[in-house]
mmCIF file of C-alpha atoms in Angstrom:
data_model
loop_
_atom_site.group_PDB
_atom_site.id
_atom_site.type_symbol
_atom_site.label_atom_id
_atom_site.label_comp_id
_atom_site.label_asym_id
_atom_site.label_seq_id
_atom_site.Cartn_x
_atom_site.Cartn_y
_atom_site.Cartn_z
ATOM 1 C CA UNK A 1 102.837 100.463 110.949
ATOM 2 C CA UNK A 2 101.708 97.061 109.847
ATOM 3 C CA UNK A 3 103.765 94.758 107.662
ATOM 4 C CA UNK A 4 104.122 96.126 104.121
ATOM 5 C CA UNK A 5 101.920 94.483 101.525
ATOM 6 C CA UNK A 6 103.906 92.149 99.316
ATOM 7 C CA UNK A 7 105.184 93.753 96.108
ATOM 8 C CA UNK A 8 103.398 97.066 96.797
ATOM 9 C CA UNK A 9 105.356 100.239 97.432
ATOM 10 C CA UNK A 10 104.473 102.574 100.255
ATOM 11 C CA UNK A 11 104.474 106.317 99.686
ATOM 12 C CA UNK A 12 105.084 109.563 101.479
ATOM 13 C CA UNK A 13 102.370 111.971 100.352
ATOM 14 C CA UNK A 14 103.257 115.649 100.663
ATOM 15 C CA UNK A 15 101.083 118.719 100.437
ATOM 16 C CA UNK A 16 102.915 121.400 98.456
ATOM 17 C CA UNK A 17 102.201 124.889 99.836
ATOM 18 C CA UNK A 18 103.171 124.880 103.494
ATOM 19 C CA UNK A 19 105.074 121.584 103.386
ATOM 20 C CA UNK A 20 107.272 121.510 100.271
ATOM 21 C CA UNK A 21 107.455 125.283 100.000
ATOM 22 C CA UNK A 22 106.635 128.254 102.199
ATOM 23 C CA UNK A 23 102.953 129.123 101.718
ATOM 24 C CA UNK A 24 102.921 132.682 100.407
ATOM 25 C CA UNK A 25 99.511 132.444 98.705
ATOM 26 C CA UNK A 26 98.974 131.419 95.084
ATOM 27 C CA UNK A 27 102.590 130.908 94.088
ATOM 28 C CA UNK A 28 103.285 130.425 90.396
ATOM 29 C CA UNK A 29 106.681 132.093 89.846
ATOM 30 C CA UNK A 30 110.091 130.662 90.662
ATOM 31 C CA UNK A 31 111.210 133.833 92.436
ATOM 32 C CA UNK A 32 108.335 133.459 94.919
ATOM 33 C CA UNK A 33 108.941 129.756 95.563
ATOM 34 C CA UNK A 34 111.014 129.057 98.680
ATOM 35 C CA UNK A 35 111.546 125.486 99.841
ATOM 36 C CA UNK A 36 110.640 124.690 103.432
ATOM 37 C CA UNK A 37 113.570 124.118 105.742
ATOM 38 C CA UNK A 38 114.160 120.391 106.075
ATOM 39 C CA UNK A 39 112.095 119.255 103.088
ATOM 40 C CA UNK A 40 115.067 117.823 101.175
ATOM 41 C CA UNK A 41 116.269 115.879 104.207
ATOM 42 C CA UNK A 42 112.772 114.486 104.768
ATOM 43 C CA UNK A 43 112.412 113.413 101.146
ATOM 44 C CA UNK A 44 115.903 111.940 100.911
ATOM 45 C CA UNK A 45 115.383 109.954 104.109
ATOM 46 C CA UNK A 46 111.996 108.641 102.978
ATOM 47 C CA UNK A 47 113.378 107.744 99.559
ATOM 48 C CA UNK A 48 116.276 105.853 101.137
ATOM 49 C CA UNK A 49 113.789 103.935 103.274
ATOM 50 C CA UNK A 50 111.889 102.854 100.166
ATOM 51 C CA UNK A 51 108.997 105.311 100.058
ATOM 52 C CA UNK A 52 107.681 106.745 96.819
ATOM 53 C CA UNK A 53 107.373 110.525 97.008
ATOM 54 C CA UNK A 54 104.036 111.922 95.844
ATOM 55 C CA UNK A 55 102.919 115.555 95.968
ATOM 56 C CA UNK A 56 99.182 116.318 96.140
ATOM 57 C CA UNK A 57 98.153 119.959 95.985
ATOM 58 C CA UNK A 58 95.036 122.089 95.698
ATOM 59 C CA UNK A 59 95.651 124.852 93.162
ATOM 60 C CA UNK A 60 92.483 126.930 93.164
ATOM 61 C CA UNK A 61 94.518 129.884 91.914
ATOM 62 C CA UNK A 62 93.925 128.385 88.469
ATOM 63 C CA UNK A 63 90.153 128.487 88.921
ATOM 64 C CA UNK A 64 90.402 131.999 90.368
ATOM 65 C CA UNK A 65 92.319 133.164 87.288
ATOM 66 C CA UNK A 66 95.502 134.089 89.156
ATOM 67 C CA UNK A 67 97.600 131.831 86.955
ATOM 68 C CA UNK A 68 97.169 129.140 84.309
ATOM 69 C CA UNK A 69 97.790 125.408 84.180
ATOM 70 C CA UNK A 70 100.796 126.158 81.992
ATOM 71 C CA UNK A 71 102.168 128.453 84.700
ATOM 72 C CA UNK A 72 101.694 125.685 87.264
ATOM 73 C CA UNK A 73 103.289 123.066 85.024
ATOM 74 C CA UNK A 74 106.326 125.233 84.328
ATOM 75 C CA UNK A 75 106.866 125.865 88.030
ATOM 76 C CA UNK A 76 106.414 122.165 88.731
ATOM 77 C CA UNK A 77 109.066 121.210 86.188
ATOM 78 C CA UNK A 78 111.485 123.632 87.828
ATOM 79 C CA UNK A 79 110.609 122.297 91.295
ATOM 80 C CA UNK A 80 111.162 118.693 90.190
ATOM 81 C CA UNK A 81 114.526 119.722 88.775
ATOM 82 C CA UNK A 82 115.540 121.131 92.145
ATOM 83 C CA UNK A 83 114.709 117.818 93.789
ATOM 84 C CA UNK A 84 116.435 115.831 91.067
ATOM 85 C CA UNK A 85 119.616 117.909 91.368
ATOM 86 C CA UNK A 86 119.762 116.737 94.995
ATOM 87 C CA UNK A 87 119.301 113.078 94.093
ATOM 88 C CA UNK A 88 115.599 113.009 95.001
ATOM 89 C CA UNK A 89 112.979 111.626 92.626
ATOM 90 C CA UNK A 90 109.358 112.701 92.955
ATOM 91 C CA UNK A 91 107.219 109.846 91.616
ATOM 92 C CA UNK A 92 104.198 111.976 90.717
ATOM 93 C CA UNK A 93 102.617 115.390 91.271
ATOM 94 C CA UNK A 94 98.826 115.576 91.404
ATOM 95 C CA UNK A 95 96.985 118.885 91.488
ATOM 96 C CA UNK A 96 93.403 120.074 91.655
ATOM 97 C CA UNK A 97 92.715 123.260 89.642
ATOM 98 C CA UNK A 98 89.066 123.506 90.683
ATOM 99 C CA UNK A 99 87.008 125.583 93.074
ATOM 100 C CA UNK A 100 83.358 124.822 93.862
ATOM 101 C CA UNK A 101 82.114 128.443 93.816
ATOM 102 C CA UNK A 102 84.780 130.757 92.373
ATOM 103 C CA UNK A 103 85.791 131.314 88.772
ATOM 104 C CA UNK A 104 83.771 131.412 85.590
ATOM 105 C CA UNK A 105 85.596 128.815 83.520
ATOM 106 C CA UNK A 106 85.517 125.025 83.351
ATOM 107 C CA UNK A 107 87.418 124.998 86.640
ATOM 108 C CA UNK A 108 84.414 126.147 88.643
ATOM 109 C CA UNK A 109 82.882 122.926 89.893
ATOM 110 C CA UNK A 110 82.674 120.553 92.792
ATOM 111 C CA UNK A 111 85.094 117.719 92.233
ATOM 112 C CA UNK A 112 86.510 114.577 93.761
ATOM 113 C CA UNK A 113 90.098 115.802 93.679
ATOM 114 C CA UNK A 114 89.930 118.960 95.793
ATOM 115 C CA UNK A 115 91.083 118.214 99.334
ATOM 116 C CA UNK A 116 89.560 117.312 101.773
ATOM 117 C CA UNK A 117 88.154 114.926 99.144
ATOM 118 C CA UNK A 118 90.424 111.907 98.632
ATOM 119 C CA UNK A 119 90.593 111.920 94.837
ATOM 120 C CA UNK A 120 94.286 112.721 94.418
ATOM 121 C CA UNK A 121 95.705 110.113 96.812
ATOM 122 C CA UNK A 122 93.264 107.530 95.474
ATOM 123 C CA UNK A 123 94.394 108.272 91.932
ATOM 124 C CA UNK A 124 97.982 107.795 93.057
ATOM 125 C CA UNK A 125 97.031 104.502 94.686
ATOM 126 C CA UNK A 126 95.486 103.254 91.453
ATOM 127 C CA UNK A 127 98.253 104.451 89.141
ATOM 128 C CA UNK A 128 101.241 103.537 91.331
ATOM 129 C CA UNK A 129 99.733 100.491 93.118
ATOM 130 C CA UNK A 130 100.516 101.988 96.529
ATOM 131 C CA UNK A 131 100.188 100.199 99.852
ATOM 132 C CA UNK A 132 98.096 102.900 101.511
ATOM 133 C CA UNK A 133 97.963 101.401 105.002
ATOM 134 C CA UNK A 134 101.744 101.598 105.280
ATOM 135 C CA UNK A 135 101.969 105.018 103.639
ATOM 136 C CA UNK A 136 102.366 108.434 105.248
ATOM 137 C CA UNK A 137 101.052 111.913 104.578
ATOM 138 C CA UNK A 138 102.335 115.297 105.730
ATOM 139 C CA UNK A 139 100.002 118.285 105.442
ATOM 140 C CA UNK A 140 99.700 121.648 107.119
ATOM 141 C CA UNK A 141 95.907 121.905 107.132
ATOM 142 C CA UNK A 142 93.081 119.761 108.445
ATOM 143 C CA UNK A 143 91.815 119.255 104.895
ATOM 144 C CA UNK A 144 95.068 117.455 104.070
ATOM 145 C CA UNK A 145 94.630 115.157 107.043
ATOM 146 C CA UNK A 146 90.997 114.430 106.179
ATOM 147 C CA UNK A 147 91.896 113.634 102.570
ATOM 148 C CA UNK A 148 94.593 111.225 103.677
ATOM 149 C CA UNK A 149 92.400 109.521 106.217
ATOM 150 C CA UNK A 150 89.534 109.167 103.735
ATOM 151 C CA UNK A 151 91.921 107.638 101.197
ATOM 152 C CA UNK A 152 93.107 105.022 103.686
ATOM 153 C CA UNK A 153 96.592 106.414 104.282
ATOM 154 C CA UNK A 154 97.848 104.741 107.440
ATOM 155 C CA UNK A 155 99.567 107.678 109.177
ATOM 156 C CA UNK A 156 98.535 111.288 108.621
ATOM 157 C CA UNK A 157 100.858 113.929 110.034
ATOM 158 C CA UNK A 158 100.022 117.577 110.636
ATOM 159 C CA UNK A 159 102.871 120.071 110.272
ATOM 160 C CA UNK A 160 101.915 122.952 112.547
ATOM 161 C CA UNK A 161 104.765 125.123 113.867
ATOM 162 C CA UNK A 162 102.315 127.146 115.982
ATOM 163 C CA UNK A 163 100.912 124.125 117.820
ATOM 164 C CA UNK A 164 101.918 123.641 121.421
ATOM 165 C CA UNK A 165 99.746 120.932 122.903
ATOM 166 C CA UNK A 166 97.063 121.119 120.230
ATOM 167 C CA UNK A 167 96.658 117.801 118.429
ATOM 168 C CA UNK A 168 93.665 117.720 116.093
ATOM 169 C CA UNK A 169 91.736 114.495 116.459
ATOM 170 C CA UNK A 170 92.138 113.669 112.765
ATOM 171 C CA UNK A 171 95.953 113.681 112.859
ATOM 172 C CA UNK A 172 97.997 110.685 113.973
ATOM 173 C CA UNK A 173 100.963 112.919 114.726
ATOM 174 C CA UNK A 174 101.585 116.671 115.044
ATOM 175 C CA UNK A 175 105.065 118.027 114.360
ATOM 176 C CA UNK A 176 106.361 121.552 114.756
ATOM 177 C CA UNK A 177 108.995 121.303 112.017
ATOM 178 C CA UNK A 178 110.055 118.964 109.253
ATOM 179 C CA UNK A 179 113.309 118.217 111.060
ATOM 180 C CA UNK A 180 111.265 116.556 113.826
ATOM 181 C CA UNK A 181 109.910 114.065 111.322
ATOM 182 C CA UNK A 182 113.233 112.529 110.249
ATOM 183 C CA UNK A 183 114.050 110.692 113.514
ATOM 184 C CA UNK A 184 110.411 109.650 113.836
ATOM 185 C CA UNK A 185 110.556 108.149 110.344
ATOM 186 C CA UNK A 186 113.705 106.197 111.162
ATOM 187 C CA UNK A 187 112.192 104.914 114.414
ATOM 188 C CA UNK A 188 108.805 103.886 113.046
ATOM 189 C CA UNK A 189 109.486 102.575 109.565
ATOM 190 C CA UNK A 190 109.140 98.823 109.580
ATOM 191 C CA UNK A 191 107.825 98.675 113.137
ATOM 192 C CA UNK A 192 104.347 98.099 114.476
ATOM 193 C CA UNK A 193 101.701 100.643 113.581
ATOM 194 C CA UNK A 194 102.054 103.927 115.422
ATOM 195 C CA UNK A 195 98.892 105.792 116.318
ATOM 196 C CA UNK A 196 97.831 108.463 118.717
ATOM 197 C CA UNK A 197 98.111 112.217 118.261
ATOM 198 C CA UNK A 198 101.491 113.136 119.647
ATOM 199 C CA UNK A 199 103.665 116.237 119.574
ATOM 200 C CA UNK A 200 107.278 115.128 119.097
#
């Protein structure tokens, strides 16, 4: 990583389904929400190292009619409370409720916010004045990586437990579990920029 920009915070951007919680398809109830192993340690470590924590998540289940924005907001409030109870503050949660072809409501449209488009991280950059070059993103799909790269996030990390030696060209790093990320974060924060798709 390059030297942090003066007076600008860096951020750790997190996809939700598949990174914060186990991806069990269109989750909107607390009883179906299970935190990923290691996510609290990752967030606590990043917070202690001075990163803002920002969640960016596609939620096309709203467009599809599986649940409402109110359902999503209620689950989000509960989720934030779980982080807060562990001493972890999430700076902001951004979500995209749209789908370009599905749904019959106002949510059916092409938009700037649906990943792989970079709208959500760019909105965070504008609202939180984030140093994007020295920020990080963890996602479990290529669309997350493409959104981060397009938004200028310096290091985009793919969480892929099934990957052996597969390192998608878009990702700067591929990890098999969140626990692998913690020592990497300690080793690379504040050092020269780390690039190159690598399986830790």
